Amino acid sequence: MQIDADHFIAGRRRPGTSGERFAVTSPATGEVLASGVLAGPEDVDAAVAAAREAFPAWSRATPAERSEALSRWADRVQAGDEEFAAVESRMCGKPIRLTRGFDVPGTIDNIRFFAGAARNLEGRASAEYSGEHTSSVRREPLGVVGSVAPWNYPLQMAAWKLLPAVAAGNTVVLKPSELTPLTSLMFAEAAREAGIPDGVINVVTGTGPVAGQALVGHPDVAMVSFTGSTAVGRQIAAQAAGTVKRVHLELGGKAPFVVFDDADLEAAARGAVAGSLINAGQDCTAATRAYVQGPLYDRFVGRVAELMDEVRLGPVDDPATDMGSLISSRQRDRVAGMVDAARAAGATVVRGGRAPGGGLAGGAYYEPTLVTGAAQDSAIVQQEVFGPVLVCLPFDSDDDGIRLANDTPYGLAASAWTTNVFRAGRATREIQAGCVWVNDHIPIVSEMPHGGFKASGFGKDMSVYSFDEYTNVKHVMSENTGAARKSWHDIVFTGR
């Protein structure tokens, strides 16, 4: 498989100008899927110029016109769904069952949702709040949006960045990770084929320190949307402040999975394994910290261990494979280092804790891992591992469970497992996270917002709430009496 890795600017492919070559390699096999030249500042300038040129016409397009274009875009992606799934799978090391069942259909659903939402972008109804004026609210696009997306869900993250921005009338320059740019480029090509005008969507593949910084600091970029680590998010916020850009940050997570003593044990154990191992744990909402109330703790640990033993690692193109590789050997080694450090500090690795051998030894695989006995203030409990690792710890009272759930800097997602409606209600109120599931963990829907609290960032992806990020709210106030002398003039001059 060899795929075009050239950048997508003003509706056409073009090679980068940095002079630095890169290769897109499957982390599961080492196969080179594509190669090209990374974007430099000149490429970012060209992409921003194309987006700026396209903005006036696209921002004036009617909601119906934008909606119809997005509907055609969804049709294009759906027609090529198998190719999208295959490329996403090989590029990321994901099992083909995941990309066919989650990444691609979820993206298509996102497009169709925003095709409808584009026709419902409105302000509040007009009214005479002062008695002498009619006030109304307009929502207007910002201009050029610079979006920086991560490598864990490249197709879906491209959709989350592009769709609300474009549906609201903005134009976009997207910088995907240089590790995983291929489906973002395919996604942009599908938009062009659907009739979205040249320059509305542009994709440049480059590194964060070069292309990313050029995009964030560009004077013609009105807004920056970033998904990635909290550390990089802080840097982006600081840089964007220099030009007073709007900033949307979806950052790290360390999701607690709180199991009360009246929970359905089997449901909770299965939810913990699925929620911690999806995408090999490379998910900012993945279940990472299972806090289990005392009476259920030992049985929960035992059942999770049994279920982890059933998870099949294998080739990503085999529909029987449950879990694929991590994104790179570097990421696998980072995960292994955190598990090894926890073990050295006295934690118990109940399952996994190593890279597999045999036919998978050449890929960036790591076994499903269950850790117990870690200290609450240890790195494996407090910091994002971003791998197939679940830490399980006991708690006594309900107060303790909620306190421990909130005891990290992050607040992106969480879940509570109970058959008691009052416990569930308290957990949803008191756990500090942008999403709290009850008796499940991971499902998302296009109609509902995604975004975090605390060090997990601010702003929302998906849903109509995302339009708050990508529009300016304008108050229009029209005097409706026709009188030359207004009553409020008397506080400035008498009119004599």
Tab-separated table of C-alpha atoms in Angstrom, residues 8 30 47 54 75 111 115 117 183 200 217 219 237 257-258 262 293 298 333 382 395 403 438 441 467 485:
chain	number	residue	atom	x	y	z
A	8	PHE	CA	-3.837	19.546	0.474
A	30	GLY	CA	6.699	-1.712	10.076
A	47	ALA	CA	-2.689	27.158	3.351
A	54	ALA	CA	-12.106	31.223	0.423
A	75	ASP	CA	-22.097	10.269	0.929
A	111	ILE	CA	-20.925	14.656	9.072
A	115	ALA	CA	-25.211	18.774	7.781
A	117	ALA	CA	-27.042	21.461	12.369
A	183	THR	CA	-7.077	9.612	6.368
A	200	VAL	CA	-12.352	25.965	2.620
A	217	GLY	CA	1.147	32.092	15.701
A	219	PRO	CA	-1.615	36.603	12.278
A	237	ALA	CA	-2.565	28.820	24.855
A	257	PHE	CA	-14.219	4.147	36.880
A	258	VAL	CA	-16.079	4.084	40.211
A	262	ASP	CA	-24.292	-2.646	44.707
A	293	GLN	CA	-15.830	-0.489	46.957
A	298	ASP	CA	-11.427	-8.949	45.108
A	333	ASP	CA	8.348	1.806	25.676
A	382	GLN	CA	-1.983	10.468	38.495
A	395	PHE	CA	-12.294	2.415	48.582
A	403	ARG	CA	-12.983	12.023	46.522
A	438	VAL	CA	-23.655	5.658	34.496
A	441	HIS	CA	-17.985	3.827	29.781
A	467	PHE	CA	-20.836	26.192	17.521
A	485	ARG	CA	-34.042	63.183	20.238
